CSV table of C-alpha atoms and ligand atoms in Angstrom, one decimal:
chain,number,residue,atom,x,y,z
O,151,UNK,CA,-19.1,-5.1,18.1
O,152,UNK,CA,-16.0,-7.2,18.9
O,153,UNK,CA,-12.6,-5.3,19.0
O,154,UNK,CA,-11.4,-7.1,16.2
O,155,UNK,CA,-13.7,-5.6,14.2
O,156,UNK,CA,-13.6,-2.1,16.4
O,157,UNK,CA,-10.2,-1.8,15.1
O,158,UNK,CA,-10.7,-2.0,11.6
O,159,UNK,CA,-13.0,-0.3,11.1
O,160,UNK,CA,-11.1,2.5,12.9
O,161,UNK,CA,-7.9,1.9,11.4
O,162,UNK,CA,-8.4,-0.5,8.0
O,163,UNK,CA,-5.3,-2.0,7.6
O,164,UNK,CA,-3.4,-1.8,6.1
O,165,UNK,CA,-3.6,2.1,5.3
O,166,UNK,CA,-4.2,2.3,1.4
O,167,UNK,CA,-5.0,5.4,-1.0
O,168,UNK,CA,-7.2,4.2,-4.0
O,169,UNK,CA,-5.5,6.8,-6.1
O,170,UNK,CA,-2.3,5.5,-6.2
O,171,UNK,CA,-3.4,2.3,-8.2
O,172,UNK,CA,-2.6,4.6,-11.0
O,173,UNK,CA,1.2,4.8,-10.0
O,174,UNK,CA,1.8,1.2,-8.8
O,175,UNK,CA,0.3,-2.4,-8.1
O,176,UNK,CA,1.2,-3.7,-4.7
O,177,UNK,CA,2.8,-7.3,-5.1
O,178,UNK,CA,3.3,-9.9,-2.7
O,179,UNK,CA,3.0,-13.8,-1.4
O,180,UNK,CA,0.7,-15.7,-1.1
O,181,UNK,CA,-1.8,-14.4,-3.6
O,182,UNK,CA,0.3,-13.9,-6.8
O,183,UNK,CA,-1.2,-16.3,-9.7
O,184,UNK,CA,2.8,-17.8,-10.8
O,185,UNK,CA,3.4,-18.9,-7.0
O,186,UNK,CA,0.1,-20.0,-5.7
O,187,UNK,CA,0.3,-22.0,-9.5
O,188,UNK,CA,3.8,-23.8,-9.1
O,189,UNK,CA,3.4,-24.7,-5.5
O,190,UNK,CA,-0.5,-25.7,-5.6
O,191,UNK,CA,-1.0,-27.1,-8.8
O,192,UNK,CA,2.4,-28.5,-10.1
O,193,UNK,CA,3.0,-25.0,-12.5
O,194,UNK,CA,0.6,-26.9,-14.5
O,195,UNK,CA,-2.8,-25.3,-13.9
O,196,UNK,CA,-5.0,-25.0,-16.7
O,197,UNK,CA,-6.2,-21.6,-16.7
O,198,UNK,CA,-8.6,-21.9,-19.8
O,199,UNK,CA,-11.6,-22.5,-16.8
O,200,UNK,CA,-12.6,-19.6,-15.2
O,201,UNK,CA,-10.7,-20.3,-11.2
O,202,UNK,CA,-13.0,-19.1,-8.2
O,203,UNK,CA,-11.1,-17.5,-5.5
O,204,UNK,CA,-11.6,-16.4,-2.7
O,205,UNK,CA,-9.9,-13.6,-0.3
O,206,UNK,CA,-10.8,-14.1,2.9
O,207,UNK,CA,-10.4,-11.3,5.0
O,208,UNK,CA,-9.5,-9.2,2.1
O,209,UNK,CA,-8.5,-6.0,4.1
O,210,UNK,CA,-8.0,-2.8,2.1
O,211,UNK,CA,-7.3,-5.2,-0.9
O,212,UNK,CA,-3.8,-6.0,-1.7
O,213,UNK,CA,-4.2,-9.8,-2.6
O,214,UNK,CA,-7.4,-9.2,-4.3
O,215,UNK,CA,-5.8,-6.3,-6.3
O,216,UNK,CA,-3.3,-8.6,-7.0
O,217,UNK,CA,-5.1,-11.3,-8.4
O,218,UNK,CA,-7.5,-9.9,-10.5
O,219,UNK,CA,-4.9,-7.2,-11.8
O,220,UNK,CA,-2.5,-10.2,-12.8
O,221,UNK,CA,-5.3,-12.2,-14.3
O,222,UNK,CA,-7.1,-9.5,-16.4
O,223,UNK,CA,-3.7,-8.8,-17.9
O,224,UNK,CA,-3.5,-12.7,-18.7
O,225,UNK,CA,-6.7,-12.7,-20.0
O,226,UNK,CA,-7.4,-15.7,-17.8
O,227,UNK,CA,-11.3,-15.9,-16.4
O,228,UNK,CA,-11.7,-15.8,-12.9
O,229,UNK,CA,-14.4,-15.0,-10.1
O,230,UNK,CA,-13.1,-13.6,-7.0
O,231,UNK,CA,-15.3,-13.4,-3.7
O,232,UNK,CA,-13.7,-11.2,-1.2
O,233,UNK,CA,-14.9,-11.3,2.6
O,234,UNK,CA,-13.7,-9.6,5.4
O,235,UNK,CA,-16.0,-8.1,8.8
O,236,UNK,CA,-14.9,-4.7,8.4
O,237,UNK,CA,-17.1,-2.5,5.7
O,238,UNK,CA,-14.4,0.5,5.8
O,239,UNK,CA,-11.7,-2.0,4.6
O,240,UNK,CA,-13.9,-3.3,2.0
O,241,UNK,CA,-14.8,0.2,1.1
O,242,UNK,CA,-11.2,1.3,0.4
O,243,UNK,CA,-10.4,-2.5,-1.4
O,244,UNK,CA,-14.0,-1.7,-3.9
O,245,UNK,CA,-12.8,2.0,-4.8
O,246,UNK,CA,-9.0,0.6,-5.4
O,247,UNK,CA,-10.7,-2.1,-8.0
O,248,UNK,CA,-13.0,0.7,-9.5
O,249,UNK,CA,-9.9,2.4,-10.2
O,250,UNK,CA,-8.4,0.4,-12.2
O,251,UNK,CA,-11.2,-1.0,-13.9
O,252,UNK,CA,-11.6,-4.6,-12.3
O,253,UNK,CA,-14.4,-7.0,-12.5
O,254,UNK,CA,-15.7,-10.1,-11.4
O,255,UNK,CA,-15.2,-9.5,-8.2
O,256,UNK,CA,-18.2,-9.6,-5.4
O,257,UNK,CA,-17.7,-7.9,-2.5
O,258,UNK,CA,-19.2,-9.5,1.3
O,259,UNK,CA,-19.1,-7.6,4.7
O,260,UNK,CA,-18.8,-10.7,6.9
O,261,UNK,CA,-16.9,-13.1,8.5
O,262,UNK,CA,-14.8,-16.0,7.1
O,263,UNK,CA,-16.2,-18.7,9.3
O,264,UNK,CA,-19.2,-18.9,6.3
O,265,UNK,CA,-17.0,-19.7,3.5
O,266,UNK,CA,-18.4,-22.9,2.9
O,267,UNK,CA,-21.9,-20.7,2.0
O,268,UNK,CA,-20.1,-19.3,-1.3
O,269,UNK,CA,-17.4,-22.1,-2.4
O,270,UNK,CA,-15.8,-24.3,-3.7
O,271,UNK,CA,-13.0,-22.7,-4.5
O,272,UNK,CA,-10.1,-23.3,-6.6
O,273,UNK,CA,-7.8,-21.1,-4.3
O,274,UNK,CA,-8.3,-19.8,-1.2
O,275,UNK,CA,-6.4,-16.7,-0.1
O,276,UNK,CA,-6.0,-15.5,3.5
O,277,UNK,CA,-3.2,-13.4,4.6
O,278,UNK,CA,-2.7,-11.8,8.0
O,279,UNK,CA,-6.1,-12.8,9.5
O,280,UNK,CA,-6.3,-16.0,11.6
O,281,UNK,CA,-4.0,-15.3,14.1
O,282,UNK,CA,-6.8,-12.7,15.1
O,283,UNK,CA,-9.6,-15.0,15.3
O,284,UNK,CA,-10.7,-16.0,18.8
O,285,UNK,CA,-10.9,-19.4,17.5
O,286,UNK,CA,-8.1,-19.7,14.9
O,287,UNK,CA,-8.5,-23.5,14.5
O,288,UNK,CA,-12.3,-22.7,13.6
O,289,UNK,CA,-10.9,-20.3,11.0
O,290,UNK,CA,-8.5,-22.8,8.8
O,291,UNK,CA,-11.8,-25.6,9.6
O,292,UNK,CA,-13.5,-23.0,7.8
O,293,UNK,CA,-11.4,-21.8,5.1
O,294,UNK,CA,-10.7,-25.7,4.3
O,295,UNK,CA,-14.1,-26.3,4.4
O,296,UNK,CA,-14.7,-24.2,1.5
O,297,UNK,CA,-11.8,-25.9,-0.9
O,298,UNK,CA,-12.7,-27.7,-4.2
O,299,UNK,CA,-11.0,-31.1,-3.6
O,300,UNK,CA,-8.3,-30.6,-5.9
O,301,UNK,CA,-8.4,-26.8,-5.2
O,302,UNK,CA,-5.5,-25.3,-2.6
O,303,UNK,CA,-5.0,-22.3,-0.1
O,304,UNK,CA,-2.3,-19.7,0.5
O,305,UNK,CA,-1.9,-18.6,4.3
O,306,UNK,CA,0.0,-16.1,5.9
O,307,UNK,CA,0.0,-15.8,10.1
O,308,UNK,CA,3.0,-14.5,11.9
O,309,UNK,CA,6.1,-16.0,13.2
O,310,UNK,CA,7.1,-15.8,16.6
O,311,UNK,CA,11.3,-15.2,16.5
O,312,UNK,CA,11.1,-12.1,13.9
O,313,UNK,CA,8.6,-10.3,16.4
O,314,UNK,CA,11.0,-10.2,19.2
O,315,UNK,CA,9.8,-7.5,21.4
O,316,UNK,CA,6.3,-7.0,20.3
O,317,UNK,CA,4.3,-9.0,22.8
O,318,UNK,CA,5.2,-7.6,25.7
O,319,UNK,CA,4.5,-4.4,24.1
O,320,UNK,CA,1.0,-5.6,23.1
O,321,UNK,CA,0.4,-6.8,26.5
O,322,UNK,CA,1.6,-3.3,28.4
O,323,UNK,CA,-0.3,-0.9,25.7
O,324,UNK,CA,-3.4,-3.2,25.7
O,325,UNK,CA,-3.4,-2.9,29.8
O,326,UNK,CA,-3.0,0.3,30.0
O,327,UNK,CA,-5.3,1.6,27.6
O,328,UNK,CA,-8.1,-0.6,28.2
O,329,UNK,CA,-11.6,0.5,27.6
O,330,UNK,CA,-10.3,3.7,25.6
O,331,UNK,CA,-11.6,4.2,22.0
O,332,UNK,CA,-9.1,3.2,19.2
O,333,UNK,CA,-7.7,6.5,18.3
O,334,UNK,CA,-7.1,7.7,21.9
O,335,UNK,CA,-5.6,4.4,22.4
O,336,UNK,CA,-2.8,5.3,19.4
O,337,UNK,CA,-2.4,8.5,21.3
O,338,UNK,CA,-1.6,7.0,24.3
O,339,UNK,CA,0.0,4.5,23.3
O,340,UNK,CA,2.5,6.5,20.7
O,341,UNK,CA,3.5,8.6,23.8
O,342,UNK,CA,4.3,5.5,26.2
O,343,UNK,CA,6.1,4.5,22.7
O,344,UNK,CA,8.4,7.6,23.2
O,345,UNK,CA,9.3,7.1,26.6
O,346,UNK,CA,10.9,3.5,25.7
O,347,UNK,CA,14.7,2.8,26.1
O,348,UNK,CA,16.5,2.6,22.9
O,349,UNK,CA,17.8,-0.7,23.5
O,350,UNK,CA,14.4,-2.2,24.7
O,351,UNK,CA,14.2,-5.4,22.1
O,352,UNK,CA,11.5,-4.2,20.0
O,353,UNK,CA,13.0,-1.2,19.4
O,354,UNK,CA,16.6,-3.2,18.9
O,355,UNK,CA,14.6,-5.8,15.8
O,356,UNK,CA,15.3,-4.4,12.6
O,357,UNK,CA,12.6,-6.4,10.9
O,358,UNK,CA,9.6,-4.5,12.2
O,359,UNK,CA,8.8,-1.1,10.6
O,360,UNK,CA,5.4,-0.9,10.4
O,361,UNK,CA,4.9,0.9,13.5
O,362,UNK,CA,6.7,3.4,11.6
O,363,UNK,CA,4.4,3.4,8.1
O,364,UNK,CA,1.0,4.6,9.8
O,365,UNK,CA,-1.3,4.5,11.9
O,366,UNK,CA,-2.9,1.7,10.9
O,367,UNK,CA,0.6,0.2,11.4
O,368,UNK,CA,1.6,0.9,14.1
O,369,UNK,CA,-2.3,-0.2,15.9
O,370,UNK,CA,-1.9,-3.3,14.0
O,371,UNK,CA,1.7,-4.2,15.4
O,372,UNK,CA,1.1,-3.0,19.0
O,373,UNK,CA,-2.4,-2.5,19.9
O,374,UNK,CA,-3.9,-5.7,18.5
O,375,UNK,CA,-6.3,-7.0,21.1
O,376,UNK,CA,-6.2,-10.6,19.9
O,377,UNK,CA,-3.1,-11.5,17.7
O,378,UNK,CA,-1.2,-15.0,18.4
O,379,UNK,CA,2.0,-16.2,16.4
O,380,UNK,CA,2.9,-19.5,15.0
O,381,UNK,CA,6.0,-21.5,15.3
O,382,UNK,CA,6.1,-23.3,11.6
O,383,UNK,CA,5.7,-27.0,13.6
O,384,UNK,CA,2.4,-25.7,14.7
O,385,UNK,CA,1.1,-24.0,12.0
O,386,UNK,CA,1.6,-27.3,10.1
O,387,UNK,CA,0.0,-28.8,12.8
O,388,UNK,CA,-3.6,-26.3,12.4
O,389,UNK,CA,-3.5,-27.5,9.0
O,390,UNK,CA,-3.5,-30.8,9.4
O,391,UNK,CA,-6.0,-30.8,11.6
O,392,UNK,CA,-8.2,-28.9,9.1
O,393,UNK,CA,-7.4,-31.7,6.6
O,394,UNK,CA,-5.0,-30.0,4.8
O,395,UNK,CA,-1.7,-30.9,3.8
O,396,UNK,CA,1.6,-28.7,3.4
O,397,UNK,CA,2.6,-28.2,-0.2
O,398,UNK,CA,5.3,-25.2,0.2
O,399,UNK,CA,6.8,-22.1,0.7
O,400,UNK,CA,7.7,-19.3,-1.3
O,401,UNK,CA,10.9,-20.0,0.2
O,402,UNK,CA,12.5,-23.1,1.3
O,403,UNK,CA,15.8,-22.3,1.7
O,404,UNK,CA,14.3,-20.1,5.4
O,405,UNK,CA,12.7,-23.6,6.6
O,406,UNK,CA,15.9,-25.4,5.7
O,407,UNK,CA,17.8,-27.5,8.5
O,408,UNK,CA,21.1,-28.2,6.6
O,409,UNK,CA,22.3,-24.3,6.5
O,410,UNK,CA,22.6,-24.7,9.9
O,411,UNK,CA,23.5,-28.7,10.9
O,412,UNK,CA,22.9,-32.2,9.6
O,413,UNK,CA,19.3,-33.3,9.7
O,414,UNK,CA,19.2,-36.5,11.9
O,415,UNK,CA,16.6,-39.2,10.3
O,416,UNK,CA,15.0,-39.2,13.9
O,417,UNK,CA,13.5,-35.3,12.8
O,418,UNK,CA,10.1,-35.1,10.8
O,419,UNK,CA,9.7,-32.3,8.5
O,420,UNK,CA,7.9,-30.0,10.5
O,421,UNK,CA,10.4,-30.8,13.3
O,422,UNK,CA,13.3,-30.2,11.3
O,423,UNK,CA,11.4,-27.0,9.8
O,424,UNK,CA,11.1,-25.6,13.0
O,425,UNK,CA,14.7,-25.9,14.4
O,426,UNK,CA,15.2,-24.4,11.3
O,427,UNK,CA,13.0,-21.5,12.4
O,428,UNK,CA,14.6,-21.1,15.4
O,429,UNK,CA,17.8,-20.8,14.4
O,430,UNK,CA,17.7,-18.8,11.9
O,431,UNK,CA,15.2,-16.2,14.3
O,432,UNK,CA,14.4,-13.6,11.8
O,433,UNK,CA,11.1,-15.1,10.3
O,434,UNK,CA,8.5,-13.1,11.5
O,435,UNK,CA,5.7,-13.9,9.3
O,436,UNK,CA,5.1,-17.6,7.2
O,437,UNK,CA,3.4,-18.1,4.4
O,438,UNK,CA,2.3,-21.5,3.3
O,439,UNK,CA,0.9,-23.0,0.5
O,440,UNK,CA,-1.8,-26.3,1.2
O,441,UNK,CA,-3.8,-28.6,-0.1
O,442,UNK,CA,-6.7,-30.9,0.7
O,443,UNK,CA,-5.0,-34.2,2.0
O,444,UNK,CA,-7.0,-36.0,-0.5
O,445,UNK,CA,-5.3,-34.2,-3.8
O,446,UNK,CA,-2.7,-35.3,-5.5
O,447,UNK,CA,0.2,-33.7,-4.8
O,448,UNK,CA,2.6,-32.3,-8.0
O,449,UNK,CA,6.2,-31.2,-8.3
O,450,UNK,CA,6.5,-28.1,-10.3
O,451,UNK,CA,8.9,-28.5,-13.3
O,452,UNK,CA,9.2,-31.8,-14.3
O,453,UNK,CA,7.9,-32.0,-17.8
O,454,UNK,CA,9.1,-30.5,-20.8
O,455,UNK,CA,5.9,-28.4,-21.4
O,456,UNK,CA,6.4,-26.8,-17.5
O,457,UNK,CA,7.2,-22.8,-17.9
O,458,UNK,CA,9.5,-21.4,-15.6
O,459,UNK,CA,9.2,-17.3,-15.0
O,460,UNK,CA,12.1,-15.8,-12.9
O,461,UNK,CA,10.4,-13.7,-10.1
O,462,UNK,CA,12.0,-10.0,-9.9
O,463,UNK,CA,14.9,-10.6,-12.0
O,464,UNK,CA,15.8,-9.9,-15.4
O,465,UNK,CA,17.0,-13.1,-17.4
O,466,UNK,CA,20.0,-11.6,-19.0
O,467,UNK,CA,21.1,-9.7,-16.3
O,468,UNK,CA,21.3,-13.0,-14.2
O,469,UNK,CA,22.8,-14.8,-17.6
O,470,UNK,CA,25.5,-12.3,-17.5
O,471,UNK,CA,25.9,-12.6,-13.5
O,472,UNK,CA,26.0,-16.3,-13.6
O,473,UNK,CA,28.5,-16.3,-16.6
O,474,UNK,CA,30.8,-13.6,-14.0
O,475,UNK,CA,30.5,-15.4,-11.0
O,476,UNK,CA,28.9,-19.0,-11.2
O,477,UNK,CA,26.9,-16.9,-8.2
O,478,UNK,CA,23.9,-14.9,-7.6
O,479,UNK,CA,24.4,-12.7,-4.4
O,480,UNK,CA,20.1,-13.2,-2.7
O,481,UNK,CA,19.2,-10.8,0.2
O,482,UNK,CA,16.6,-13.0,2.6
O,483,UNK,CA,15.0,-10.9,5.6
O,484,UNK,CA,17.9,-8.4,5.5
O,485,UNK,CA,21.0,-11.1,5.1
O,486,UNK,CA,22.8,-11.7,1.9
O,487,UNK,CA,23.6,-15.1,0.4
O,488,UNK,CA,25.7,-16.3,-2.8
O,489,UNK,CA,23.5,-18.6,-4.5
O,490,UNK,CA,25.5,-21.1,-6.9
O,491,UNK,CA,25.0,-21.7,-10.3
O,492,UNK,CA,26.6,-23.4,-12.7
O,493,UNK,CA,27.8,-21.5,-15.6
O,494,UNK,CA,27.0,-23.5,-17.9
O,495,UNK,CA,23.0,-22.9,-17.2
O,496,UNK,CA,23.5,-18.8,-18.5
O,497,UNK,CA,22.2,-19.7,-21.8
O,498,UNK,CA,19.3,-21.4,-20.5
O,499,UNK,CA,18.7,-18.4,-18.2
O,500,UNK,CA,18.7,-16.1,-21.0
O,501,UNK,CA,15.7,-17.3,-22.9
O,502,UNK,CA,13.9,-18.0,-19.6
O,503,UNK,CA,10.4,-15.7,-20.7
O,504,UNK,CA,7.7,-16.9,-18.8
O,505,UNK,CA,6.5,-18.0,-22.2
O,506,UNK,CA,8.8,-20.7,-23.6
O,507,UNK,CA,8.4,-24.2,-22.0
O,508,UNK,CA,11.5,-26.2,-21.2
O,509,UNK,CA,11.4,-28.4,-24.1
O,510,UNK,CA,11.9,-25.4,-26.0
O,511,UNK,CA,14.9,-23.8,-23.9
O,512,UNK,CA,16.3,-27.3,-23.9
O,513,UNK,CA,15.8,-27.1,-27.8
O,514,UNK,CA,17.1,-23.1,-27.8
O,515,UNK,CA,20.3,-24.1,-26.0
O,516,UNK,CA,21.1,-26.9,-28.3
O,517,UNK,CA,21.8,-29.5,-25.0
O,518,UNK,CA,21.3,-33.0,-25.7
O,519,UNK,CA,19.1,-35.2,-23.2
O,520,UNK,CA,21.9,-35.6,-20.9
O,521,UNK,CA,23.8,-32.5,-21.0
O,522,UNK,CA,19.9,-30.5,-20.1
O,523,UNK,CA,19.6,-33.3,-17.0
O,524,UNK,CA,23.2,-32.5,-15.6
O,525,UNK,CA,22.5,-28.9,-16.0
O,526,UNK,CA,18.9,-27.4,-15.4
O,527,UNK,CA,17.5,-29.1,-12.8
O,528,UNK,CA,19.6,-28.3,-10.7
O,529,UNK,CA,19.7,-24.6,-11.6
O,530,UNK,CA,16.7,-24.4,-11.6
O,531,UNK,CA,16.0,-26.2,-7.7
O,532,UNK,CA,18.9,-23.2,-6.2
O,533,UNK,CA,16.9,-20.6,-7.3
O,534,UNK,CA,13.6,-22.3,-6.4
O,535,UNK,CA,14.3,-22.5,-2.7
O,536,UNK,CA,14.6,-18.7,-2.8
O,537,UNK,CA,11.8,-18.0,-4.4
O,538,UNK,CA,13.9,-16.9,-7.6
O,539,UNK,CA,12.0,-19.0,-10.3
O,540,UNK,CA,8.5,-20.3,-10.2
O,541,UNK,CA,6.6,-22.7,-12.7
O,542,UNK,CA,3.4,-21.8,-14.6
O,543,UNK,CA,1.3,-21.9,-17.9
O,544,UNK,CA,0.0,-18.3,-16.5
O,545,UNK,CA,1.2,-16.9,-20.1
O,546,UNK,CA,1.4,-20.2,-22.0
M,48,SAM,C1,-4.2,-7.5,9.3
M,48,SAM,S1,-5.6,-7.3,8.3
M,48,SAM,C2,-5.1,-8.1,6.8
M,48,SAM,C3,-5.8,-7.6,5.6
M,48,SAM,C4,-5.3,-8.2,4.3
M,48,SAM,N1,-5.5,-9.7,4.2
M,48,SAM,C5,-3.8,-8.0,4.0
M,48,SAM,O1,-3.0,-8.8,4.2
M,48,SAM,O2,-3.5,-6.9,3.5
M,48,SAM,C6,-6.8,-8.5,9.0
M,48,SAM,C7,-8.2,-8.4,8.3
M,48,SAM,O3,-8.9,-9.5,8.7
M,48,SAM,C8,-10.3,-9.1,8.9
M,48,SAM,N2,-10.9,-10.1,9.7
M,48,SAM,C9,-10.6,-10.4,11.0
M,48,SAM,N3,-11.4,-11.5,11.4
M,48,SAM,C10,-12.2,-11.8,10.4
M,48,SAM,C11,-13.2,-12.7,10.1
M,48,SAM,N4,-13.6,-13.6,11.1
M,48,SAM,N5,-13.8,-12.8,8.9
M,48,SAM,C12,-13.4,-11.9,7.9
M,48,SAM,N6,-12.5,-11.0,8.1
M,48,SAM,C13,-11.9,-10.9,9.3
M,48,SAM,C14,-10.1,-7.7,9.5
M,48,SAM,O4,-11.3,-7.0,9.4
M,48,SAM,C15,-9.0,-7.2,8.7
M,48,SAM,O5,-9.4,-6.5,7.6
């Protein structure tokens, strides 16, 4: 058995109780239905055909939870195939969707480098997983083998800057408990742990806690025997090389150049994204939304039938902020920033349901042609590059 799959099977990650789908559903990025539609699909997917997904290396079951929860409460048909090489994650990921009911999901032990046996897909999730692959490469050839041609994917892999500290960390635990089994390597390691200074740099990064959640968390973080990061410019790079092309981030704002300095003509994107990257040094993981270079690619928002949903916020408590302040204060990877806008988009804001289409808040707002053009879009692009508002017929 490889160590990869040693691990998990040790320690499936990351450490989930099926009962407390009853108390709460775990959201995140990728793998939420509004962001994978506005950034794959222009927020104009048409969710009347059943969409085949698939979650590849599913782990205890967060994006798959995720996905079919938020689709079964659209009513939207979908088939989800979930994949991953350890059976005690998939164990824990089947008894959380039991819980609450799910179907139309089909559960595979195995490994995503067969993908292609069960696709196409519309979406393709995979989160956390190909950094670990001894091939990663082989892993997004894979994963982008098993696209529909106008279908996309949502990847997450980690960052290099935010995980200051945990490589050397890796490479001391993994030396010095070599050949142990997994739990007497946590032992070990946990007591090493103890013995660091307080100012060594991992311990100094206030972005990682998960060595601090559980066990899982902590083996995950520090006793990972195959784990590489990505600097943005290269994971852009893997993907093209898959035949994929980038189509976003949940948010922009992190990848862009200007906070920081102009943005000489000589930079490409994925050159200016990464200085961007580097300066800003707190990213630890990216998430990135792609599509086969062959598809078109769509702008979310730019029709009067588009839907925009605000993402965590209430829409009259940001009317009412907005109308205050002509700001929104926005807390990104632990630092706060005022994001403007204009007062005069509040009454926009308000009606903002996730149900009426812009024609209608245009309509609702009584704003001629002009008045909506110098107003909205760009409200709507501020909060857009931080993830605030996202476009989608989800609820249409
Ligand atoms: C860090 S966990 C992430 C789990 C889940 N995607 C999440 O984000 O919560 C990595 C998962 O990838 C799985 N995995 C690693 N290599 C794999 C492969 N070649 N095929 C399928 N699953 C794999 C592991 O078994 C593990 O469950």
């Amino acid at each position: 058995m490889s160590d990869v799959k040693t691990q998990y099977e040790a320690f499936p990650y990351p450490q989930r109780d099926p009962r407390d789908e009853k108390k709460r559903l775990i959201s995140g990025s990728p793998s939420h239905p509004l962001e994978m539609d506005h950034h794959l699909f222009g927020g104009m997917r048409d969710w009347s055909a059943t969409t085949r997904i698939l979650v590849a290396g599913g782990g205890t079951g967060d994006a798959l939870i995720q996905l079919a929860q938020v689709l079964t409460t659209a009513k939207k048909a979908y088939e989800i195939t979930y994949i991953d090489l350890s059976s005690a994650s998939r164990e824990i990921a089947e008894a959380r969707a039991k819980m609450r009911g799910l179907t139309g999901i089909t559960f595979i032990s195995g490994s995503l480098l067969d993908a292609a046996k069960y696709g196409p897909f519309d979406y393709i999730d995979c989160c956390g997983v190909l950094h670990h692959l001894p091939d990663p490469q082989a892993g997004f050839d894979a994963l982008s083998a098993a696209l529909h041609p106008d279908g996309g994917i949502g990847v997450m892999v980690y960052a290099p800057y935010g995980r200051t500290g945990v490589y050397p960390l890796q490479e001391a635990f993994g030396a010095l408990t070599k050949g142990l089994p997994p739990e007497d390597q946590l032992k070990m390691a946990k007591s090493v742990f103890a013995a660091l200074p307080d100012n060594h740099p991992f311990k100094r990064n206030p972005h990682l806690v998960d060595h601090k959640q559980s066990d899982a968390g902590f083996y995950d973080l520090l006793l990972h025997s195959q784990d590489r990061p990505y600097g943005i410019d290269q994971l852009l790079e893997a993907l093209d090389q898959s035949g994929l092309q980038f189509a976003g981030v949940p948010q922009p704002y992190l990848y862009d150049l200007r906070r920081f300095a102009a943005r000489s003509d000589a930079l490409d994107d994925a050159a200016a994204m990464a200085l961007a990257e580097k300066l800003d040094g707190t990213i630890k993981t990216h998430v990135v939304y792609a599509r086969p270079k062959s598809a078109a690619m769509r702008t979310a928002g730019q029709t009067g039938r588009a839907i925009p949903h605000l993402k965590g916020m209430n829409a009259r408590a940001l009317a009412k902020a907005v109308v205050a302040k002509g700001a929104i204060p926005v807390t990104l990877n632990g630092v706060t920033h005022q994001v403007e806008i204009a007062k005069a988009a509040a009454p926009i804001l308000a009606g903002v349901d996730g149900r009426r289409d812009l024609a209608t808040l245009q309509k609702g707002a009584g704003l001629d042609p002009l008045a909506w053009a110098a107003i909205w879009p760009k409200a709507s692009r501020s909060l857009e590059q931080f993830g605030l508002l996202l476009y989608s017929r989800l609820l249409a």
